[in-house]
PDB file of C-alpha atoms and ligand atoms in Angstrom:
ATOM      1  CA  MET I 262     206.711-160.358  30.340  1.00 83.00           C
ATOM      2  CA  LYS I 263     204.163-160.121  32.855  1.00 93.00           C
ATOM      3  CA  LEU I 264     205.061-160.607  36.877  1.00 98.00           C
ATOM      4  CA  SER I 265     202.972-163.112  38.736  1.00 98.00           C
ATOM      5  CA  PRO I 266     200.295-162.397  41.819  1.00 98.00           C
ATOM      6  CA  GLU I 267     203.271-163.791  44.077  1.00 98.00           C
ATOM      7  CA  GLN I 268     205.916-161.435  42.579  1.00 98.00           C
ATOM      8  CA  LEU I 269     203.891-158.533  42.956  1.00 98.00           C
ATOM      9  CA  ALA I 270     202.844-159.392  46.332  1.00 98.00           C
ATOM     10  CA  ASP I 271     206.594-159.900  47.246  1.00 98.00           C
ATOM     11  CA  PHE I 272     207.596-156.428  45.500  1.00 98.00           C
ATOM     12  CA  GLU I 273     204.803-154.963  48.122  1.00 98.00           C
ATOM     13  CA  GLU I 274     206.388-156.645  51.134  1.00 98.00           C
ATOM     14  CA  ASN I 275     210.079-156.607  50.399  1.00 98.00           C
ATOM     15  CA  GLY I 276     210.392-153.369  47.810  1.00 98.00           C
ATOM     16  CA  PHE I 277     212.376-155.156  45.695  1.00 98.00           C
ATOM     17  CA  LEU I 278     212.395-158.007  43.028  1.00 98.00           C
ATOM     18  CA  ILE I 279     215.597-160.071  41.477  1.00 98.00           C
ATOM     19  CA  LEU I 280     214.546-161.411  37.983  1.00 98.00           C
ATOM     20  CA  PRO I 281     217.179-164.194  37.456  1.00 98.00           C
ATOM     21  CA  ASP I 282     218.291-164.381  33.543  1.00 98.00           C
ATOM     22  CA  LEU I 283     215.806-161.769  31.901  1.00 98.00           C
ATOM     23  CA  PHE I 284     218.192-161.366  29.367  1.00 98.00           C
ATOM     24  CA  ASP I 285     220.018-164.001  27.449  1.00 98.00           C
ATOM     25  CA  SER I 286     224.086-163.950  26.669  1.00 98.00           C
ATOM     26  CA  LYS I 287     223.708-162.437  23.312  1.00 97.00           C
ATOM     27  CA  GLU I 288     221.532-159.558  24.427  1.00 98.00           C
ATOM     28  CA  VAL I 289     224.178-159.048  27.382  1.00 98.00           C
ATOM     29  CA  ALA I 290     227.018-159.412  24.640  1.00 98.00           C
ATOM     30  CA  LEU I 291     225.317-156.564  22.422  1.00 98.00           C
ATOM     31  CA  LEU I 292     224.813-154.368  25.465  1.00 98.00           C
ATOM     32  CA  ARG I 293     228.205-154.847  26.768  1.00 98.00           C
ATOM     33  CA  ALA I 294     229.880-154.306  23.180  1.00 97.00           C
ATOM     34  CA  GLN I 295     228.222-150.768  23.220  1.00 97.00           C
ATOM     35  CA  LEU I 296     230.075-149.265  26.285  1.00 96.00           C
ATOM     36  CA  PRO I 297     233.719-149.102  25.780  1.00 96.00           C
ATOM     37  CA  ALA I 298     233.103-146.208  23.165  1.00 96.00           C
ATOM     38  CA  ILE I 299     230.651-144.771  25.641  1.00 97.00           C
ATOM     39  CA  LEU I 300     232.958-145.133  28.589  1.00 96.00           C
ATOM     40  CA  SER I 301     236.111-143.387  26.571  1.00 96.00           C
ATOM     41  CA  GLU I 302     234.347-140.313  26.150  1.00 96.00           C
ATOM     42  CA  GLU I 303     235.151-137.220  28.095  1.00 96.00           C
ATOM     43  CA  CYS I 304     231.698-135.412  28.595  1.00 97.00           C
ATOM     44  CA  PRO I 305     229.522-134.151  31.763  1.00 97.00           C
ATOM     45  CA  GLU I 306     227.344-137.512  31.224  1.00 98.00           C
ATOM     46  CA  ASN I 307     230.364-139.561  32.349  1.00 98.00           C
ATOM     47  CA  ILE I 308     231.053-139.146  36.083  1.00 96.00           C
ATOM     48  CA  ARG I 309     234.512-140.026  37.321  1.00 95.00           C
ATOM     49  CA  GLU I 310     235.652-141.790  40.679  1.00 92.00           C
ATOM     50  CA  LYS I 311     237.555-139.318  42.512  1.00 88.00           C
ATOM     51  CA  HIS I 312     240.619-141.684  43.197  1.00 88.00           C
ATOM     52  CA  SER I 313     241.096-143.551  40.066  1.00 92.00           C
ATOM     53  CA  GLY I 314     239.354-141.342  37.200  1.00 93.00           C
ATOM     54  CA  GLU I 315     237.555-144.736  36.213  1.00 94.00           C
ATOM     55  CA  VAL I 316     234.209-143.775  35.015  1.00 96.00           C
ATOM     56  CA  ARG I 317     231.437-144.313  37.994  1.00 95.00           C
ATOM     57  CA  THR I 318     228.369-143.586  36.150  1.00 97.00           C
ATOM     58  CA  ALA I 319     227.725-143.023  32.396  1.00 98.00           C
ATOM     59  CA  MET I 320     223.993-141.091  32.038  1.00 98.00           C
ATOM     60  CA  GLY I 321     221.942-140.124  29.165  1.00 98.00           C
ATOM     61  CA  LEU I 322     222.891-143.432  27.433  1.00 98.00           C
ATOM     62  CA  HIS I 323     219.583-143.822  25.473  1.00 98.00           C
ATOM     63  CA  LEU I 324     220.269-140.497  23.699  1.00 98.00           C
ATOM     64  CA  ARG I 325     223.955-141.523  22.838  1.00 97.00           C
ATOM     65  CA  ASN I 326     223.392-144.869  21.829  1.00 97.00           C
ATOM     66  CA  ALA I 327     220.834-146.763  19.486  1.00 97.00           C
ATOM     67  CA  VAL I 328     221.118-150.120  21.534  1.00 98.00           C
ATOM     68  CA  PHE I 329     220.474-148.543  24.937  1.00 98.00           C
ATOM     69  CA  ALA I 330     217.434-146.630  23.234  1.00 98.00           C
ATOM     70  CA  ASP I 331     216.183-150.147  22.549  1.00 98.00           C
ATOM     71  CA  LEU I 332     216.477-151.270  25.996  1.00 98.00           C
ATOM     72  CA  VAL I 333     214.805-148.322  27.576  1.00 98.00           C
ATOM     73  CA  ARG I 334     211.752-149.550  25.411  1.00 98.00           C
ATOM     74  CA  HIS I 335     212.167-153.157  26.133  1.00 98.00           C
ATOM     75  CA  PRO I 336     208.875-155.024  27.032  1.00 98.00           C
ATOM     76  CA  ARG I 337     210.623-157.215  29.734  1.00 98.00           C
ATOM     77  CA  LEU I 338     211.475-154.052  31.681  1.00 98.00           C
ATOM     78  CA  LEU I 339     208.742-152.220  30.849  1.00 98.00           C
ATOM     79  CA  GLU I 340     205.517-154.343  31.087  1.00 98.00           C
ATOM     80  CA  PRO I 341     206.576-155.045  34.937  1.00 98.00           C
ATOM     81  CA  ALA I 342     206.977-151.571  35.520  1.00 98.00           C
ATOM     82  CA  GLU I 343     203.282-150.603  33.898  1.00 98.00           C
ATOM     83  CA  GLN I 344     201.721-153.469  36.541  1.00 98.00           C
ATOM     84  CA  ILE I 345     203.193-151.817  39.353  1.00 98.00           C
ATOM     85  CA  LEU I 346     202.695-148.106  38.239  1.00 98.00           C
ATOM     86  CA  GLY I 347     199.459-148.376  36.263  1.00 98.00           C
ATOM     87  CA  GLU I 348     199.845-145.135  34.595  1.00 98.00           C
ATOM     88  CA  PRO I 349     201.887-143.775  32.038  1.00 98.00           C
ATOM     89  CA  PHE I 350     205.562-142.907  32.941  1.00 98.00           C
ATOM     90  CA  TYR I 351     208.410-141.201  31.478  1.00 98.00           C
ATOM     91  CA  ALA I 352     212.669-142.476  31.476  1.00 98.00           C
ATOM     92  CA  GLN I 353     213.902-139.918  34.127  1.00 98.00           C
ATOM     93  CA  GLN I 354     217.295-141.349  34.095  1.00 98.00           C
ATOM     94  CA  VAL I 355     219.248-143.892  32.045  1.00 98.00           C
ATOM     95  CA  LYS I 356     222.714-144.840  33.051  1.00 98.00           C
ATOM     96  CA  LEU I 357     225.405-147.514  33.760  1.00 98.00           C
ATOM     97  CA  ASN I 358     226.796-148.075  36.825  1.00 97.00           C
ATOM     98  CA  ALA I 359     230.024-148.964  36.414  1.00 96.00           C
ATOM     99  CA  LYS I 360     232.086-150.133  39.573  1.00 96.00           C
ATOM    100  CA  ALA I 361     235.653-150.571  37.950  1.00 96.00           C
ATOM    101  CA  PRO I 362     238.102-153.952  39.163  1.00 97.00           C
ATOM    102  CA  PHE I 363     239.780-152.674  42.429  1.00 96.00           C
ATOM    103  CA  SER I 364     238.879-149.127  42.353  1.00 94.00           C
ATOM    104  CA  GLY I 365     234.954-148.926  41.887  1.00 95.00           C
ATOM    105  CA  GLU I 366     233.600-147.068  45.006  1.00 94.00           C
ATOM    106  CA  VAL I 367     231.055-147.395  47.380  1.00 94.00           C
ATOM    107  CA  TRP I 368     227.284-146.057  47.070  1.00 95.00           C
ATOM    108  CA  GLN I 369     226.321-144.954  50.600  1.00 95.00           C
ATOM    109  CA  TRP I 370     223.168-145.900  52.383  1.00 97.00           C
ATOM    110  CA  HIS I 371     220.358-144.036  50.646  1.00 96.00           C
ATOM    111  CA  TYR I 372     217.081-144.437  49.016  1.00 96.00           C
ATOM    112  CA  ASP I 373     216.545-142.420  45.595  1.00 97.00           C
ATOM    113  CA  PHE I 374     213.207-140.467  46.305  1.00 97.00           C
ATOM    114  CA  ALA I 375     215.470-138.186  48.931  1.00 95.00           C
ATOM    115  CA  THR I 376     217.319-137.208  45.582  1.00 96.00           C
ATOM    116  CA  HIS I 377     213.944-137.075  43.258  1.00 97.00           C
ATOM    117  CA  HIS I 378     212.463-135.065  45.629  1.00 96.00           C
ATOM    118  CA  HIS I 379     215.310-132.586  47.294  1.00 95.00           C
ATOM    119  CA  GLU I 380     217.197-131.988  43.917  1.00 95.00           C
ATOM    120  CA  ASP I 381     214.283-132.291  41.398  1.00 98.00           C
ATOM    121  CA  GLY I 382     211.183-131.691  43.336  1.00 98.00           C
ATOM    122  CA  VAL I 383     209.552-134.814  42.204  1.00 98.00           C
ATOM    123  CA  PRO I 384     206.038-134.995  44.673  1.00 98.00           C
ATOM    124  CA  ALA I 385     205.477-138.716  45.656  1.00 97.00           C
ATOM    125  CA  PRO I 386     207.950-141.680  45.988  1.00 97.00           C
ATOM    126  CA  LEU I 387     206.577-143.395  42.979  1.00 98.00           C
ATOM    127  CA  ALA I 388     209.649-143.941  40.579  1.00 98.00           C
ATOM    128  CA  LEU I 389     210.633-147.436  39.925  1.00 98.00           C
ATOM    129  CA  ASN I 390     214.629-148.355  39.598  1.00 98.00           C
ATOM    130  CA  LEU I 391     214.806-151.251  36.904  1.00 98.00           C
ATOM    131  CA  HIS I 392     218.547-152.790  36.595  1.00 98.00           C
ATOM    132  CA  VAL I 393     220.049-155.318  34.305  1.00 98.00           C
ATOM    133  CA  PHE I 394     223.438-156.659  35.032  1.00 98.00           C
ATOM    134  CA  LEU I 395     225.842-156.733  32.565  1.00 98.00           C
ATOM    135  CA  ASP I 396     228.344-158.599  34.396  1.00 98.00           C
ATOM    136  CA  ASP I 397     227.826-161.864  36.801  1.00 98.00           C
ATOM    137  CA  VAL I 398     227.400-159.790  40.051  1.00 98.00           C
ATOM    138  CA  THR I 399     228.974-161.790  42.974  1.00 98.00           C
ATOM    139  CA  ALA I 400     229.501-161.405  46.787  1.00 98.00           C
ATOM    140  CA  PHE I 401     233.078-159.816  45.338  1.00 98.00           C
ATOM    141  CA  ASN I 402     232.482-157.248  42.989  1.00 98.00           C
ATOM    142  CA  GLY I 403     230.368-154.704  44.962  1.00 98.00           C
ATOM    143  CA  PRO I 404     226.742-156.061  44.638  1.00 98.00           C
ATOM    144  CA  LEU I 405     223.752-153.632  45.662  1.00 98.00           C
ATOM    145  CA  TRP I 406     222.840-154.431  49.158  1.00 98.00           C
ATOM    146  CA  PHE I 407     218.877-154.145  49.805  1.00 98.00           C
ATOM    147  CA  VAL I 408     217.191-153.546  53.296  1.00 98.00           C
ATOM    148  CA  PRO I 409     213.794-155.306  52.817  1.00 98.00           C
ATOM    149  CA  GLY I 410     210.801-153.772  53.720  1.00 97.00           C
ATOM    150  CA  SER I 411     212.904-150.515  54.648  1.00 97.00           C
ATOM    151  CA  HIS I 412     210.254-148.624  52.036  1.00 97.00           C
ATOM    152  CA  LYS I 413     207.393-149.307  54.559  1.00 94.00           C
ATOM    153  CA  HIS I 414     208.800-147.514  57.361  1.00 87.00           C
ATOM    154  CA  GLY I 415     208.158-144.013  55.358  1.00 75.00           C
ATOM    155  CA  PRO I 416     210.841-141.594  53.802  1.00 79.00           C
ATOM    156  CA  ALA I 417     213.606-141.958  56.784  1.00 84.00           C
ATOM    157  CA  PRO I 418     215.499-138.506  57.340  1.00 88.00           C
ATOM    158  CA  THR I 419     218.358-137.867  55.171  1.00 92.00           C
ATOM    159  CA  SER I 420     221.324-135.510  54.342  1.00 89.00           C
ATOM    160  CA  LEU I 421     223.164-134.356  51.690  1.00 91.00           C
ATOM    161  CA  ASP I 422     226.727-136.191  51.550  1.00 89.00           C
ATOM    162  CA  THR I 423     229.063-134.147  49.050  1.00 89.00           C
ATOM    163  CA  ALA I 424     232.313-135.773  50.474  1.00 85.00           C
ATOM    164  CA  THR I 425     232.526-139.371  50.635  1.00 84.00           C
ATOM    165  CA  THR I 426     232.070-140.215  46.985  1.00 77.00           C
ATOM    166  CA  SER I 427     232.244-138.331  43.648  1.00 76.00           C
ATOM    167  CA  TYR I 428     228.693-138.011  43.399  1.00 80.00           C
ATOM    168  CA  ASP I 429     227.013-135.819  45.825  1.00 87.00           C
ATOM    169  CA  LEU I 430     224.104-138.306  47.529  1.00 89.00           C
ATOM    170  CA  TRP I 431     220.976-137.653  49.762  1.00 92.00           C
ATOM    171  CA  THR I 432     222.044-140.612  52.466  1.00 94.00           C
ATOM    172  CA  VAL I 433     220.593-142.295  55.379  1.00 95.00           C
ATOM    173  CA  ASP I 434     222.476-141.680  58.760  1.00 94.00           C
ATOM    174  CA  GLU I 435     223.685-144.670  60.630  1.00 95.00           C
ATOM    175  CA  ASP I 436     221.406-144.975  63.506  1.00 95.00           C
ATOM    176  CA  THR I 437     218.435-145.143  61.151  1.00 95.00           C
ATOM    177  CA  THR I 438     220.102-147.712  59.026  1.00 96.00           C
ATOM    178  CA  ARG I 439     220.978-149.953  61.918  1.00 97.00           C
ATOM    179  CA  ARG I 440     217.322-149.699  62.847  1.00 96.00           C
ATOM    180  CA  LEU I 441     216.220-150.550  59.429  1.00 97.00           C
ATOM    181  CA  ILE I 442     218.398-153.750  58.978  1.00 98.00           C
ATOM    182  CA  GLU I 443     217.451-154.999  62.574  1.00 97.00           C
ATOM    183  CA  ALA I 444     213.970-155.018  61.491  1.00 96.00           C
ATOM    184  CA  GLY I 445     214.257-156.010  57.996  1.00 97.00           C
ATOM    185  CA  GLY I 446     217.891-157.728  57.539  1.00 98.00           C
ATOM    186  CA  MET I 447     220.164-157.330  54.547  1.00 98.00           C
ATOM    187  CA  VAL I 448     220.061-159.073  50.768  1.00 98.00           C
ATOM    188  CA  ALA I 449     223.008-158.859  48.491  1.00 98.00           C
ATOM    189  CA  ALA I 450     221.364-158.525  44.912  1.00 98.00           C
ATOM    190  CA  LYS I 451     223.613-161.161  43.051  1.00 98.00           C
ATOM    191  CA  GLY I 452     222.892-163.275  39.710  1.00 98.00           C
ATOM    192  CA  ARG I 453     224.333-164.001  36.545  1.00 98.00           C
ATOM    193  CA  ALA I 454     224.522-161.501  33.661  1.00 98.00           C
ATOM    194  CA  GLY I 455     221.325-161.022  32.376  1.00 98.00           C
ATOM    195  CA  THR I 456     219.753-160.602  35.880  1.00 98.00           C
ATOM    196  CA  ALA I 457     217.115-157.601  36.319  1.00 98.00           C
ATOM    197  CA  LEU I 458     216.290-156.038  39.501  1.00 98.00           C
ATOM    198  CA  ILE I 459     213.179-154.082  40.062  1.00 98.00           C
ATOM    199  CA  PHE I 460     212.969-151.360  43.422  1.00 98.00           C
ATOM    200  CA  GLY I 461     211.047-148.936  44.477  1.00 98.00           C
ATOM    201  CA  ASP I 462     211.989-145.226  45.555  1.00 97.00           C
ATOM    202  CA  CYS I 463     211.955-145.290  49.137  1.00 96.00           C
ATOM    203  CA  LEU I 464     213.941-148.625  49.493  1.00 97.00           C
ATOM    204  CA  VAL I 465     216.836-148.147  51.258  1.00 97.00           C
ATOM    205  CA  HIS I 466     219.827-149.415  49.432  1.00 98.00           C
ATOM    206  CA  GLY I 467     223.764-149.000  49.009  1.00 98.00           C
ATOM    207  CA  SER I 468     226.890-151.067  47.635  1.00 98.00           C
ATOM    208  CA  PRO I 469     230.505-151.530  48.877  1.00 97.00           C
ATOM    209  CA  ASN I 470     233.931-150.715  47.233  1.00 96.00           C
ATOM    210  CA  ASN I 471     234.753-153.188  44.398  1.00 97.00           C
ATOM    211  CA  MET I 472     238.287-154.742  45.653  1.00 97.00           C
ATOM    212  CA  SER I 473     237.936-157.448  43.395  1.00 98.00           C
ATOM    213  CA  PRO I 474     239.561-158.191  39.802  1.00 98.00           C
ATOM    214  CA  TRP I 475     236.157-158.415  37.984  1.00 98.00           C
ATOM    215  CA  GLY I 476     234.164-155.255  37.025  1.00 97.00           C
ATOM    216  CA  ARG I 477     230.404-154.656  37.526  1.00 98.00           C
ATOM    217  CA  TRP I 478     228.461-153.304  34.869  1.00 98.00           C
ATOM    218  CA  ILE I 479     225.077-152.465  35.801  1.00 98.00           C
ATOM    219  CA  PHE I 480     222.311-150.825  33.508  1.00 98.00           C
ATOM    220  CA  SER I 481     219.626-148.532  35.236  1.00 98.00           C
ATOM    221  CA  LEU I 482     216.526-147.014  34.000  1.00 98.00           C
ATOM    222  CA  ILE I 483     214.620-145.249  36.501  1.00 98.00           C
ATOM    223  CA  VAL I 484     210.999-144.660  35.438  1.00 98.00           C
ATOM    224  CA  ASN I 485     208.583-142.073  37.098  1.00 98.00           C
ATOM    225  CA  PRO I 486     204.943-141.610  36.364  1.00 98.00           C
ATOM    226  CA  VAL I 487     204.125-138.498  34.324  1.00 98.00           C
ATOM    227  CA  SER I 488     201.537-137.315  36.792  1.00 98.00           C
ATOM    228  CA  ASN I 489     204.742-137.068  39.201  1.00 98.00           C
ATOM    229  CA  ALA I 490     206.942-135.398  37.160  1.00 98.00           C
ATOM    230  CA  LEU I 491     209.688-133.056  38.409  1.00 98.00           C
ATOM    231  CA  THR I 492     208.635-129.573  39.173  1.00 98.00           C
ATOM    232  CA  ARG I 493     212.624-128.079  39.596  1.00 97.00           C
ATOM    233  CA  GLU I 494     214.691-127.879  36.855  1.00 97.00           C
ATOM    234  CA  GLN I 495     218.208-127.744  38.779  1.00 94.00           C
ATOM    235  CA  ARG I 496     219.994-130.427  37.501  1.00 95.00           C
ATOM    236  CA  PRO I 497     221.454-131.351  34.076  1.00 98.00           C
ATOM    237  CA  ASP I 498     218.589-132.982  31.855  1.00 98.00           C
ATOM    238  CA  PHE I 499     220.611-136.158  31.652  1.00 98.00           C
ATOM    239  CA  LYS I 500     220.455-136.346  35.910  1.00 98.00           C
ATOM    240  CA  HIS I 501     216.776-136.113  35.369  1.00 98.00           C
ATOM    241  CA  HIS I 502     215.443-135.847  31.695  1.00 98.00           C
ATOM    242  CA  ARG I 503     212.673-133.239  30.606  1.00 98.00           C
ATOM    243  CA  ASP I 504     211.180-135.459  27.599  1.00 98.00           C
ATOM    244  CA  LEU I 505     208.139-136.642  29.410  1.00 98.00           C
ATOM    245  CA  THR I 506     206.956-138.489  26.805  1.00 98.00           C
ATOM    246  CA  PRO I 507     205.454-141.898  28.000  1.00 98.00           C
ATOM    247  CA  LEU I 508     207.665-144.983  27.127  1.00 98.00           C
ATOM    248  CA  ILE I 509     205.452-147.481  24.896  1.00 98.00           C
ATOM    249  CA  PRO I 510     206.928-151.018  24.792  1.00 97.00           C
ATOM    250  CA  THR I 511     209.035-151.981  21.544  1.00 97.00           C
ATOM    251  CA  ALA I 512     208.988-155.547  20.004  1.00 97.00           C
ATOM    252  CA  ASP I 513     210.619-158.223  22.831  1.00 97.00           C
ATOM    253  CA  ASP I 514     213.368-159.610  20.144  1.00 97.00           C
ATOM    254  CA  CYS I 515     214.388-155.842  19.282  1.00 96.00           C
ATOM    255  CA  LEU I 516     217.830-156.776  20.597  1.00 96.00           C
ATOM    256  CA  LEU I 517     218.233-160.172  19.257  1.00 94.00           C
ATOM    257  CA  ASN I 518     217.285-158.580  15.879  1.00 93.00           C
ATOM    258  CA  ARG I 519     220.120-156.228  15.737  1.00 91.00           C
ATOM    259  CA  VAL I 520     222.387-159.224  16.929  1.00 88.00           C
ATOM    260  CA  SER I 521     221.286-161.379  13.698  1.00 85.00           C
ATOM    261  CA  ALA I 522     221.180-158.212  11.481  1.00 82.00           C
ATOM    262  CA  ALA I 523     224.914-157.608  12.368  1.00 74.00           C
TER     263      ALA I 523
HETATM  264  C1  SIN V1249     225.133-149.364  42.874  1.00 95.48           C
HETATM  265  O1  SIN V1249     225.472-149.225  41.641  1.00 95.48           O
HETATM  266  O2  SIN V1249     225.551-149.953  43.403  1.00 95.48           O
HETATM  267  C2  SIN V1249     224.074-148.152  43.306  1.00 95.48           C
HETATM  268  C3  SIN V1249     223.161-148.089  42.281  1.00 95.48           C
HETATM  269  C4  SIN V1249     221.948-147.439  42.788  1.00 95.48           C
HETATM  270  O3  SIN V1249     222.024-146.850  44.247  1.00 95.48           O
HETATM  271  O4  SIN V1249     220.945-147.585  42.229  1.00 95.48           O
HETATM  272 MN1   MN V1250     219.879-145.424  44.521  1.00 95.48          MN
END
């Protein structure tokens, strides 16, 4: 799966891409079927919401489950990343962001490089965040909100928020966010299950609480060039993997083969 020159220009201009229906319903069903067992585990990789105790984020998925190990090497995710990055990259973080019905909480305004730089000593904002929707993402169940073009203003000032949610995050203040939104507007990243997103390390984004009765499971793979690897190992491996082996795409039908073999 290759991005067109128009898509590459769009990514450059806006800082993100929405790729509708990149995975089909059988592939999504297989991925979804893995999750109840993963989410029921009591382990440090499953980080829970402060108030409800529901899982907010489940990390290290490819080390916990063979189907997610396939997804991390899937050509429909890796080939676009290869086009954008142009050099070998490793799996920095592999997770599910679950926004539970009624109780899934906010992700404050932030961009990922602030965390990658401050926590892990990543030198440059080159990492890409590749998402796959495992639910239909609508106006109601807590879609990501992007600020188009915010990556072009250079890394905005950030501070570490340890209070607002159960996941400490380097966040962007309201004045800066207002300025960026006045310049670029906002886009809610919606789409059917199977839709994918690609966004860069300096794109300002967040997502609201999920007040709806519908869950919102989104898979996220962060890839980072090997040449831009972490220089500090203060966070656990599941938050920034130390295995810098370059990801090599596997077969396009790797998920469907598992379905037909079942
Ligand atoms: C979210 O899952 O809503 C936010 C994810 C992110 O910051 O990448
Ligand atoms: Mn983020």
